[in-house]
């Protein structure tokens, strides 16, 4: 059985499976893409962002410190 | 048309007619030359054919227009043509050099340590005269300071609030949601305290000035003695980067004026750089997020473009490759 046939039988044959896999795939791609770009951004800007220097200024244990995102 | 003229006239008409030689005319010449090829006389000597060749004409034209364009690009006006300006270049201010800002590249975020140092400079130096109306204390949280630090700074400032249940305004210490305090209650008070000159609000100054960050850095570090022949009025200062050259603000940044809490030596240029970075952030707080979204957009849209080009070519392949054959009906009369 060729790859395309396997693909068809697994994902496309039943519409419920097809739609579900499209939605799940979009969700997974969205998260993966965000994580990937963030990794690239963080490694490119290593040491420049607030989260890289924040530990210098947090006083005490800082466990109840709320991490604020940008404005 | 050119080939009908005697060869010598080509010398005189030179580059001018070459500049007007259109592709259409070139095509015509090809055709007519081919037509008259058999009727032409003996071939000219190789030097003449080199001089009169279209390639020579084209390259000479290219050289001429190219060098004029290059000159114009370099010096801003056409060569040998004088220009008269109502103002001298000095009156629009010296053009600032382009500096390698830490946030200049397409993928570069702000240097937040620099923003933090720049806020120190603003607070201790600039805030004496300049407001920063559009930045609230809360904007600093998560950018250059922790929430606790900002709360402490805000509480040091008294804000008017109210009315209370007696209908009166009252003073209270600042909160995170308050905006940074103004040095003067209004613009008139600011003018009155600065010999008529209004210190501009710095929130958007990087966007509001031609040259942006480069201009601001050059201005802050560019104070010099006026050159010979330039008179600066009493109370004004000479700065070549300021349009007109005379600026009301004196030089304010001197070495070791402030003390950075991260131990960076506070030289004049360091302070100017940090302040400029801070004000770049103030003018564009969305900068980091914008560039990050930009990366995503470029990746996604270039993928989609490549995909759509592929699909188009795929779908059109059938149409582009088809062959239309006409089979005339067989003549059945014979």
mmCIF file of C-alpha atoms in Angstrom:
data_model
loop_
_atom_site.group_PDB
_atom_site.id
_atom_site.type_symbol
_atom_site.label_atom_id
_atom_site.label_comp_id
_atom_site.label_asym_id
_atom_site.label_seq_id
_atom_site.Cartn_x
_atom_site.Cartn_y
_atom_site.Cartn_z
ATOM 1 C CA UNK A 1 0.000 0.000 0.000
ATOM 2 C CA UNK A 2 1.515 3.263 -1.076
ATOM 3 C CA UNK A 3 2.000 6.223 1.192
ATOM 4 C CA UNK A 4 -0.737 8.291 -0.388
ATOM 5 C CA UNK A 5 -3.209 5.445 -0.015
ATOM 6 C CA UNK A 6 -2.289 5.056 3.634
ATOM 7 C CA UNK A 7 -2.696 8.785 4.094
ATOM 8 C CA UNK A 8 -6.074 8.716 2.376
ATOM 9 C CA UNK A 9 -7.344 5.779 4.375
ATOM 10 C CA UNK A 10 -6.113 7.204 7.688
ATOM 11 C CA UNK A 11 -7.140 10.845 7.425
ATOM 12 C CA UNK A 12 -9.384 11.576 4.494
ATOM 13 C CA UNK A 13 -11.776 8.671 4.283
ATOM 14 C CA UNK A 14 -14.010 9.692 7.163
ATOM 15 C CA UNK A 15 -14.974 13.328 7.176
ATOM 16 C CA UNK A 16 -14.999 13.496 10.961
ATOM 17 C CA UNK A 17 -11.395 12.327 11.080
ATOM 18 C CA UNK A 18 -10.444 14.636 8.231
ATOM 19 C CA UNK A 19 -11.881 17.796 9.830
ATOM 20 C CA UNK A 20 -10.559 16.873 13.271
ATOM 21 C CA UNK A 21 -7.057 16.270 11.955
ATOM 22 C CA UNK A 22 -7.099 19.605 10.095
ATOM 23 C CA UNK A 23 -8.136 21.474 13.244
ATOM 24 C CA UNK A 24 -5.663 19.598 15.440
ATOM 25 C CA UNK A 25 -2.929 20.119 12.856
ATOM 26 C CA UNK A 26 -3.605 23.864 12.693
ATOM 27 C CA UNK A 27 -3.518 24.076 16.486
ATOM 28 C CA UNK A 28 -0.276 22.118 16.740
ATOM 29 C CA UNK A 29 1.334 24.099 13.931
ATOM 30 C CA UNK A 30 0.309 27.382 15.557
ATOM 31 C CA UNK A 31 1.945 26.445 18.840
ATOM 32 C CA UNK A 32 5.005 24.915 17.220
ATOM 33 C CA UNK A 33 5.518 27.897 14.944
ATOM 34 C CA UNK A 34 5.184 30.337 17.855
ATOM 35 C CA UNK A 35 7.643 28.364 19.947
ATOM 36 C CA UNK A 36 10.096 28.113 17.061
ATOM 37 C CA UNK A 37 10.041 31.810 16.235
ATOM 38 C CA UNK A 38 10.327 32.702 19.925
ATOM 39 C CA UNK A 39 13.391 30.459 20.218
ATOM 40 C CA UNK A 40 14.967 32.141 17.198
ATOM 41 C CA UNK A 41 14.128 35.587 18.602
ATOM 42 C CA UNK A 42 15.500 34.760 22.045
ATOM 43 C CA UNK A 43 18.721 33.264 20.756
ATOM 44 C CA UNK A 44 19.257 36.192 18.363
ATOM 45 C CA UNK A 45 18.649 38.708 21.157
ATOM 46 C CA UNK A 46 20.395 36.823 23.928
ATOM 47 C CA UNK A 47 21.155 39.057 26.907
ATOM 48 C CA UNK A 48 19.249 42.057 25.606
ATOM 49 C CA UNK A 49 15.724 41.356 26.707
ATOM 50 C CA UNK A 50 14.171 42.120 30.072
ATOM 51 C CA UNK A 51 13.850 38.472 31.015
ATOM 52 C CA UNK A 52 17.618 38.118 30.551
ATOM 53 C CA UNK A 53 18.460 40.912 33.003
ATOM 54 C CA UNK A 54 15.460 40.665 35.323
ATOM 55 C CA UNK A 55 17.224 38.427 37.846
ATOM 56 C CA UNK A 56 19.635 41.292 38.613
ATOM 57 C CA UNK A 57 16.861 43.458 39.983
ATOM 58 C CA UNK A 58 14.346 41.147 41.622
ATOM 59 C CA UNK A 59 14.577 41.525 45.398
ATOM 60 C CA UNK A 60 14.134 38.637 47.820
ATOM 61 C CA UNK A 61 12.764 35.263 46.842
ATOM 62 C CA UNK A 62 10.396 36.860 44.349
ATOM 63 C CA UNK A 63 8.139 33.835 44.299
ATOM 64 C CA UNK A 64 4.976 35.884 44.473
ATOM 65 C CA UNK A 65 6.351 38.314 41.939
ATOM 66 C CA UNK A 66 4.004 38.628 39.002
ATOM 67 C CA UNK A 67 5.859 38.482 35.730
ATOM 68 C CA UNK A 68 4.528 41.357 33.676
ATOM 69 C CA UNK A 69 4.679 41.293 29.952
ATOM 70 C CA UNK A 70 5.425 44.446 27.987
ATOM 71 C CA UNK A 71 3.043 47.409 27.886
ATOM 72 C CA UNK B 1 17.329 56.564 -39.523
ATOM 73 C CA UNK B 2 20.948 56.925 -38.487
ATOM 74 C CA UNK B 3 22.376 54.801 -41.218
ATOM 75 C CA UNK B 4 21.046 57.200 -43.894
ATOM 76 C CA UNK B 5 23.331 59.945 -42.600
ATOM 77 C CA UNK B 6 26.946 60.202 -43.655
ATOM 78 C CA UNK B 7 29.182 58.458 -41.171
ATOM 79 C CA UNK B 8 30.864 61.689 -40.053
ATOM 80 C CA UNK B 9 27.649 63.197 -38.700
ATOM 81 C CA UNK B 10 27.575 60.481 -36.115
ATOM 82 C CA UNK B 11 30.550 62.161 -34.483
ATOM 83 C CA UNK B 12 28.632 65.410 -34.095
ATOM 84 C CA UNK B 13 25.294 64.078 -32.988
ATOM 85 C CA UNK B 14 27.126 61.835 -30.533
ATOM 86 C CA UNK B 15 25.586 61.006 -27.210
ATOM 87 C CA UNK B 16 22.488 63.137 -27.641
ATOM 88 C CA UNK B 17 20.840 61.067 -30.309
ATOM 89 C CA UNK B 18 22.117 57.927 -28.652
ATOM 90 C CA UNK B 19 20.174 58.815 -25.555
ATOM 91 C CA UNK B 20 17.039 58.862 -27.652
ATOM 92 C CA UNK B 21 17.683 55.644 -29.481
ATOM 93 C CA UNK B 22 14.691 53.526 -28.608
ATOM 94 C CA UNK B 23 14.588 49.745 -28.817
ATOM 95 C CA UNK B 24 11.996 50.101 -31.555
ATOM 96 C CA UNK B 25 14.342 52.135 -33.698
ATOM 97 C CA UNK B 26 17.155 49.700 -33.059
ATOM 98 C CA UNK B 27 14.904 46.938 -34.292
ATOM 99 C CA UNK B 28 14.106 48.914 -37.407
ATOM 100 C CA UNK B 29 17.766 49.409 -38.056
ATOM 101 C CA UNK B 30 18.388 45.706 -37.819
ATOM 102 C CA UNK B 31 15.714 45.069 -40.381
ATOM 103 C CA UNK B 32 16.764 47.732 -42.827
ATOM 104 C CA UNK B 33 20.411 46.770 -42.560
ATOM 105 C CA UNK B 34 19.544 43.218 -43.394
ATOM 106 C CA UNK B 35 17.520 44.405 -46.359
ATOM 107 C CA UNK B 36 20.292 46.563 -47.768
ATOM 108 C CA UNK B 37 23.071 44.192 -46.842
ATOM 109 C CA UNK B 38 23.579 43.025 -50.384
ATOM 110 C CA UNK B 39 23.511 46.522 -51.867
ATOM 111 C CA UNK B 40 26.011 48.118 -49.468
ATOM 112 C CA UNK B 41 29.502 48.924 -50.586
ATOM 113 C CA UNK B 42 32.665 47.311 -49.370
ATOM 114 C CA UNK B 43 32.867 46.848 -45.597
ATOM 115 C CA UNK B 44 34.467 49.762 -43.666
ATOM 116 C CA UNK B 45 37.740 49.287 -41.872
ATOM 117 C CA UNK B 46 37.583 47.640 -38.449
ATOM 118 C CA UNK B 47 38.364 50.842 -36.515
ATOM 119 C CA UNK B 48 35.457 52.668 -38.098
ATOM 120 C CA UNK B 49 33.086 49.817 -37.519
ATOM 121 C CA UNK B 50 34.183 49.739 -33.879
ATOM 122 C CA UNK B 51 33.654 53.466 -33.428
ATOM 123 C CA UNK B 52 30.315 53.520 -35.200
ATOM 124 C CA UNK B 53 28.994 50.322 -33.715
ATOM 125 C CA UNK B 54 25.824 50.355 -31.678
ATOM 126 C CA UNK B 55 27.641 48.742 -28.779
ATOM 127 C CA UNK B 56 30.036 51.684 -28.613
ATOM 128 C CA UNK B 57 27.127 54.087 -28.778
ATOM 129 C CA UNK B 58 25.256 52.232 -26.078
ATOM 130 C CA UNK B 59 28.241 51.977 -23.756
ATOM 131 C CA UNK B 60 29.131 55.649 -24.226
ATOM 132 C CA UNK B 61 25.563 56.602 -23.428
ATOM 133 C CA UNK B 62 25.566 54.322 -20.438
ATOM 134 C CA UNK B 63 28.835 55.815 -19.230
ATOM 135 C CA UNK B 64 27.570 59.375 -19.637
ATOM 136 C CA UNK B 65 24.197 58.891 -17.988
ATOM 137 C CA UNK B 66 25.719 56.652 -15.366
ATOM 138 C CA UNK B 67 28.382 59.131 -14.334
ATOM 139 C CA UNK B 68 25.837 61.969 -14.245
ATOM 140 C CA UNK B 69 23.516 59.858 -12.122
ATOM 141 C CA UNK B 70 26.374 58.897 -9.818
ATOM 142 C CA UNK B 71 27.452 62.513 -9.437
ATOM 143 C CA UNK B 72 23.885 63.546 -8.719
ATOM 144 C CA UNK B 73 23.550 60.794 -6.160
ATOM 145 C CA UNK B 74 26.816 61.794 -4.470
ATOM 146 C CA UNK B 75 26.464 65.560 -4.437
ATOM 147 C CA UNK B 76 22.721 66.048 -4.754
ATOM 148 C CA UNK B 77 22.776 68.288 -7.824
ATOM 149 C CA UNK B 78 23.628 68.038 -11.485
ATOM 150 C CA UNK B 79 27.262 68.657 -12.475
ATOM 151 C CA UNK B 80 28.182 72.059 -13.932
ATOM 152 C CA UNK B 81 24.761 73.462 -13.111
ATOM 153 C CA UNK B 82 24.853 75.876 -10.226
ATOM 154 C CA UNK B 83 22.087 76.030 -7.684
ATOM 155 C CA UNK B 84 20.991 78.852 -5.468
ATOM 156 C CA UNK B 85 19.319 78.145 -2.174
ATOM 157 C CA UNK B 86 17.491 80.569 0.062
ATOM 158 C CA UNK B 87 19.036 78.855 3.056
ATOM 159 C CA UNK B 88 22.498 77.534 3.645
ATOM 160 C CA UNK B 89 22.971 73.845 4.456
ATOM 161 C CA UNK B 90 23.874 74.879 7.988
ATOM 162 C CA UNK B 91 20.390 76.200 8.527
ATOM 163 C CA UNK B 92 18.787 72.788 8.206
ATOM 164 C CA UNK B 93 21.311 71.273 10.575
ATOM 165 C CA UNK B 94 24.226 68.966 10.070
ATOM 166 C CA UNK B 95 23.206 65.559 8.830
ATOM 167 C CA UNK B 96 23.748 63.028 11.638
ATOM 168 C CA UNK B 97 25.910 59.968 11.074
ATOM 169 C CA UNK B 98 24.168 56.579 11.059
ATOM 170 C CA UNK B 99 24.961 54.815 14.317
ATOM 171 C CA UNK B 100 24.788 51.027 14.846
ATOM 172 C CA UNK B 101 21.949 50.997 17.368
ATOM 173 C CA UNK B 102 21.465 47.769 19.237
ATOM 174 C CA UNK B 103 17.881 47.652 17.954
ATOM 175 C CA UNK B 104 18.638 48.612 14.374
ATOM 176 C CA UNK B 105 18.502 45.244 12.615
ATOM 177 C CA UNK B 106 15.386 43.486 11.405
ATOM 178 C CA UNK B 107 15.650 40.864 14.145
ATOM 179 C CA UNK B 108 17.097 43.047 16.901
ATOM 180 C CA UNK B 109 15.153 43.776 20.060
ATOM 181 C CA UNK B 110 15.815 46.727 22.296
ATOM 182 C CA UNK B 111 18.722 46.444 24.694
ATOM 183 C CA UNK B 112 16.677 46.582 27.871
ATOM 184 C CA UNK B 113 19.656 47.161 30.138
ATOM 185 C CA UNK B 114 20.290 50.253 28.055
ATOM 186 C CA UNK B 115 16.649 51.315 28.385
ATOM 187 C CA UNK B 116 17.007 51.030 32.143
ATOM 188 C CA UNK B 117 20.160 53.161 32.183
ATOM 189 C CA UNK B 118 18.502 55.622 29.840
ATOM 190 C CA UNK B 119 15.589 56.018 32.214
ATOM 191 C CA UNK B 120 18.061 56.868 34.962
ATOM 192 C CA UNK B 121 19.482 59.608 32.746
ATOM 193 C CA UNK B 122 16.030 60.900 31.855
ATOM 194 C CA UNK B 123 14.921 60.952 35.474
ATOM 195 C CA UNK B 124 18.010 62.655 36.810
ATOM 196 C CA UNK B 125 18.823 65.020 33.951
ATOM 197 C CA UNK B 126 16.138 65.535 31.328
ATOM 198 C CA UNK B 127 13.100 65.409 33.615
ATOM 199 C CA UNK B 128 14.098 68.763 35.097
ATOM 200 C CA UNK B 129 12.758 70.450 31.945
ATOM 201 C CA UNK B 130 11.235 67.823 29.617
ATOM 202 C CA UNK B 131 7.988 65.989 30.192
ATOM 203 C CA UNK B 132 7.315 62.413 29.099
ATOM 204 C CA UNK B 133 3.550 62.614 28.982
ATOM 205 C CA UNK B 134 2.682 59.393 27.227
ATOM 206 C CA UNK B 135 4.634 57.051 29.464
ATOM 207 C CA UNK B 136 2.979 55.817 32.639
ATOM 208 C CA UNK B 137 4.859 54.183 35.485
ATOM 209 C CA UNK B 138 3.220 50.873 34.631
ATOM 210 C CA UNK B 139 4.811 50.972 31.150
ATOM 211 C CA UNK B 140 8.238 50.554 32.746
ATOM 212 C CA UNK B 141 7.220 47.327 34.488
ATOM 213 C CA UNK B 142 8.563 44.334 32.638
ATOM 214 C CA UNK B 143 10.586 46.549 30.326
ATOM 215 C CA UNK B 144 13.266 48.144 32.456
ATOM 216 C CA UNK B 145 12.177 47.738 36.068
ATOM 217 C CA UNK B 146 10.353 45.303 38.303
ATOM 218 C CA UNK B 147 6.915 46.181 39.607
ATOM 219 C CA UNK B 148 8.298 46.764 43.118
ATOM 220 C CA UNK B 149 10.928 49.193 41.901
ATOM 221 C CA UNK B 150 8.409 51.166 39.861
ATOM 222 C CA UNK B 151 5.960 51.305 42.771
ATOM 223 C CA UNK B 152 8.652 52.808 44.979
ATOM 224 C CA UNK B 153 9.543 55.387 42.325
ATOM 225 C CA UNK B 154 5.897 56.289 41.760
ATOM 226 C CA UNK B 155 5.211 56.717 45.445
ATOM 227 C CA UNK B 156 7.913 59.347 45.674
ATOM 228 C CA UNK B 157 5.767 61.630 43.508
ATOM 229 C CA UNK B 158 2.643 63.411 44.743
ATOM 230 C CA UNK B 159 -0.361 63.397 42.442
ATOM 231 C CA UNK B 160 -3.525 65.416 42.680
ATOM 232 C CA UNK B 161 -6.559 63.194 42.778
ATOM 233 C CA UNK B 162 -10.189 63.593 43.605
ATOM 234 C CA UNK B 163 -12.664 64.901 44.181
ATOM 235 C CA UNK B 164 -13.268 63.118 47.492
ATOM 236 C CA UNK B 165 -16.687 62.879 49.160
ATOM 237 C CA UNK B 166 -16.293 66.470 50.367
ATOM 238 C CA UNK B 167 -15.817 67.516 46.750
ATOM 239 C CA UNK B 168 -12.219 68.520 47.253
ATOM 240 C CA UNK B 169 -9.116 67.536 45.380
ATOM 241 C CA UNK B 170 -6.417 65.911 47.462
ATOM 242 C CA UNK B 171 -2.799 64.853 47.149
ATOM 243 C CA UNK B 172 -1.813 61.216 47.181
ATOM 244 C CA UNK B 173 1.357 59.269 46.416
ATOM 245 C CA UNK B 174 1.670 57.983 42.891
ATOM 246 C CA UNK B 175 0.451 54.623 41.667
ATOM 247 C CA UNK B 176 1.536 52.413 38.800
ATOM 248 C CA UNK B 177 -1.293 53.753 36.671
ATOM 249 C CA UNK B 178 -0.145 57.378 36.985
ATOM 250 C CA UNK B 179 1.734 59.019 34.158
ATOM 251 C CA UNK B 180 5.226 60.366 34.698
ATOM 252 C CA UNK B 181 5.118 63.779 36.376
ATOM 253 C CA UNK B 182 5.561 66.918 34.297
ATOM 254 C CA UNK B 183 8.262 69.371 35.326
ATOM 255 C CA UNK B 184 5.999 72.356 34.645
ATOM 256 C CA UNK B 185 2.239 72.567 35.121
ATOM 257 C CA UNK B 186 1.705 73.845 31.563
ATOM 258 C CA UNK B 187 3.557 74.985 28.444
ATOM 259 C CA UNK B 188 3.414 78.651 29.385
ATOM 260 C CA UNK B 189 5.115 77.963 32.684
ATOM 261 C CA UNK B 190 7.722 75.920 30.812
ATOM 262 C CA UNK B 191 8.374 78.803 28.412
ATOM 263 C CA UNK B 192 8.543 81.325 31.209
ATOM 264 C CA UNK B 193 11.187 79.284 33.001
ATOM 265 C CA UNK B 194 13.289 78.711 29.884
ATOM 266 C CA UNK B 195 13.652 82.175 28.356
ATOM 267 C CA UNK B 196 10.712 81.650 26.063
ATOM 268 C CA UNK B 197 11.834 78.302 24.696
ATOM 269 C CA UNK B 198 9.512 75.341 25.226
ATOM 270 C CA UNK B 199 11.314 72.092 26.073
ATOM 271 C CA UNK B 200 9.456 69.590 23.866
ATOM 272 C CA UNK B 201 7.752 66.548 25.295
ATOM 273 C CA UNK B 202 10.078 63.585 24.804
ATOM 274 C CA UNK B 203 7.537 60.759 24.484
ATOM 275 C CA UNK B 204 7.625 60.687 20.699
ATOM 276 C CA UNK B 205 10.718 62.793 20.062
ATOM 277 C CA UNK B 206 12.519 59.995 18.204
ATOM 278 C CA UNK B 207 9.654 59.772 15.726
ATOM 279 C CA UNK B 208 9.130 63.521 15.663
ATOM 280 C CA UNK B 209 12.609 64.566 14.567
ATOM 281 C CA UNK B 210 14.207 64.051 11.210
ATOM 282 C CA UNK B 211 17.052 61.561 11.659
ATOM 283 C CA UNK B 212 15.442 59.990 14.737
ATOM 284 C CA UNK B 213 17.819 58.280 17.136
ATOM 285 C CA UNK B 214 20.923 59.290 15.166
ATOM 286 C CA UNK B 215 19.858 62.935 15.329
ATOM 287 C CA UNK B 216 19.208 62.858 19.052
ATOM 288 C CA UNK B 217 22.531 61.203 19.838
ATOM 289 C CA UNK B 218 24.385 63.644 17.584
ATOM 290 C CA UNK B 219 22.587 66.587 19.152
ATOM 291 C CA UNK B 220 23.350 65.532 22.709
ATOM 292 C CA UNK B 221 27.014 64.914 22.002
ATOM 293 C CA UNK B 222 27.455 67.593 19.342
ATOM 294 C CA UNK B 223 27.849 70.787 21.364
ATOM 295 C CA UNK B 224 30.890 72.710 20.153
ATOM 296 C CA UNK B 225 32.125 76.276 20.176
ATOM 297 C CA UNK B 226 30.571 78.296 17.365
ATOM 298 C CA UNK B 227 32.852 78.543 14.332
ATOM 299 C CA UNK B 228 34.371 81.868 13.364
ATOM 300 C CA UNK B 229 31.791 84.262 11.987
ATOM 301 C CA UNK B 230 28.789 82.606 13.603
ATOM 302 C CA UNK B 231 27.162 84.699 16.270
ATOM 303 C CA UNK B 232 24.992 83.020 18.831
ATOM 304 C CA UNK B 233 22.615 85.193 20.803
ATOM 305 C CA UNK B 234 22.761 85.540 24.546
ATOM 306 C CA UNK B 235 21.274 82.504 26.251
ATOM 307 C CA UNK B 236 21.523 80.358 23.128
ATOM 308 C CA UNK B 237 24.044 77.620 22.459
ATOM 309 C CA UNK B 238 25.691 76.492 19.271
ATOM 310 C CA UNK B 239 24.992 72.992 18.013
ATOM 311 C CA UNK B 240 25.617 72.183 14.356
ATOM 312 C CA UNK B 241 23.061 69.355 14.363
ATOM 313 C CA UNK B 242 20.222 71.644 15.414
ATOM 314 C CA UNK B 243 18.471 73.345 12.495
ATOM 315 C CA UNK B 244 19.683 76.921 12.522
ATOM 316 C CA UNK B 245 22.615 76.054 14.759
ATOM 317 C CA UNK B 246 21.394 77.958 17.824
ATOM 318 C CA UNK B 247 19.611 75.895 20.450
ATOM 319 C CA UNK B 248 18.220 77.051 23.769
ATOM 320 C CA UNK B 249 19.160 73.861 25.575
ATOM 321 C CA UNK B 250 22.751 73.987 26.785
ATOM 322 C CA UNK B 251 24.945 70.943 26.851
ATOM 323 C CA UNK B 252 23.646 68.897 29.742
ATOM 324 C CA UNK B 253 25.483 65.587 29.569
ATOM 325 C CA UNK B 254 28.924 65.553 31.122
ATOM 326 C CA UNK B 255 31.007 62.584 32.161
ATOM 327 C CA UNK B 256 29.928 60.939 35.439
ATOM 328 C CA UNK B 257 26.807 63.083 35.726
ATOM 329 C CA UNK B 258 24.741 60.123 36.856
ATOM 330 C CA UNK B 259 25.650 56.873 38.516
ATOM 331 C CA UNK B 260 24.372 53.712 36.860
ATOM 332 C CA UNK B 261 23.219 50.939 39.159
ATOM 333 C CA UNK B 262 24.825 48.295 36.925
ATOM 334 C CA UNK B 263 28.242 49.898 37.201
ATOM 335 C CA UNK B 264 28.546 51.052 33.601
ATOM 336 C CA UNK B 265 30.888 54.058 33.366
ATOM 337 C CA UNK B 266 28.680 57.065 32.747
ATOM 338 C CA UNK B 267 30.547 58.819 29.977
ATOM 339 C CA UNK B 268 28.822 61.486 27.927
ATOM 340 C CA UNK B 269 28.388 59.258 24.905
ATOM 341 C CA UNK B 270 27.265 56.315 27.035
ATOM 342 C CA UNK B 271 24.572 58.447 28.630
ATOM 343 C CA UNK B 272 23.516 59.872 25.274
ATOM 344 C CA UNK B 273 23.312 56.382 23.814
ATOM 345 C CA UNK B 274 21.318 55.010 26.734
ATOM 346 C CA UNK B 275 18.965 57.970 26.758
ATOM 347 C CA UNK B 276 18.413 57.656 23.034
ATOM 348 C CA UNK B 277 17.648 53.955 23.419
ATOM 349 C CA UNK B 278 15.216 54.758 26.227
ATOM 350 C CA UNK B 279 13.462 57.416 24.167
ATOM 351 C CA UNK B 280 13.370 55.075 21.159
ATOM 352 C CA UNK B 281 11.504 52.653 23.371
ATOM 353 C CA UNK B 282 9.230 55.430 24.669
ATOM 354 C CA UNK B 283 8.373 56.410 21.101
ATOM 355 C CA UNK B 284 7.853 52.823 20.036
ATOM 356 C CA UNK B 285 7.041 50.549 22.980
ATOM 357 C CA UNK B 286 5.558 47.934 20.623
ATOM 358 C CA UNK B 287 8.903 47.640 18.811
ATOM 359 C CA UNK B 288 9.991 44.204 20.104
ATOM 360 C CA UNK B 289 6.618 42.561 19.623
ATOM 361 C CA UNK B 290 6.275 44.170 16.204
ATOM 362 C CA UNK B 291 9.540 42.701 14.962
ATOM 363 C CA UNK B 292 8.687 39.300 16.363
ATOM 364 C CA UNK B 293 5.334 39.312 14.561
ATOM 365 C CA UNK B 294 7.177 40.543 11.480
ATOM 366 C CA UNK B 295 9.357 37.431 11.444
ATOM 367 C CA UNK B 296 6.273 35.237 11.603
ATOM 368 C CA UNK B 297 4.520 37.213 8.888
ATOM 369 C CA UNK B 298 7.501 37.040 6.531
ATOM 370 C CA UNK B 299 7.896 33.287 7.007
ATOM 371 C CA UNK B 300 4.193 32.531 6.592
ATOM 372 C CA UNK B 301 3.532 34.840 3.683
ATOM 373 C CA UNK B 302 6.619 33.791 1.738
ATOM 374 C CA UNK B 303 5.590 30.150 2.191
ATOM 375 C CA UNK B 304 2.085 30.939 1.006
ATOM 376 C CA UNK B 305 3.426 32.886 -1.967
ATOM 377 C CA UNK B 306 5.673 30.002 -2.989
ATOM 378 C CA UNK B 307 2.745 27.619 -2.607
ATOM 379 C CA UNK B 308 0.414 29.728 -4.704
ATOM 380 C CA UNK B 309 3.024 30.114 -7.434
ATOM 381 C CA UNK B 310 3.482 26.352 -7.479
ATOM 382 C CA UNK B 311 -0.267 25.712 -7.642
ATOM 383 C CA UNK B 312 -0.694 28.244 -10.431
ATOM 384 C CA UNK B 313 2.051 26.678 -12.510
ATOM 385 C CA UNK B 314 0.654 23.230 -11.802
ATOM 386 C CA UNK B 315 -2.848 24.170 -12.917
ATOM 387 C CA UNK B 316 -1.698 26.090 -15.948
ATOM 388 C CA UNK B 317 0.739 23.422 -17.130
ATOM 389 C CA UNK B 318 -2.005 21.712 -19.108
ATOM 390 C CA UNK B 319 -3.014 24.895 -20.867
ATOM 391 C CA UNK B 320 0.512 26.106 -21.503
ATOM 392 C CA UNK B 321 1.604 22.801 -23.004
ATOM 393 C CA UNK B 322 -1.376 22.043 -25.206
ATOM 394 C CA UNK B 323 -1.026 22.044 -28.921
ATOM 395 C CA UNK B 324 -3.848 23.206 -31.159
ATOM 396 C CA UNK B 325 -3.935 21.405 -34.476
ATOM 397 C CA UNK B 326 -6.187 22.353 -37.317
ATOM 398 C CA UNK B 327 -7.247 19.484 -39.515
ATOM 399 C CA UNK B 328 -8.865 20.915 -42.636
ATOM 400 C CA UNK B 329 -11.895 18.976 -43.812
ATOM 401 C CA UNK B 330 -11.115 16.631 -46.613
ATOM 402 C CA UNK B 331 -12.123 17.972 -49.961
ATOM 403 C CA UNK B 332 -14.712 15.573 -51.279
ATOM 404 C CA UNK B 333 -15.524 17.243 -54.562
ATOM 405 C CA UNK B 334 -12.758 15.455 -56.488
#
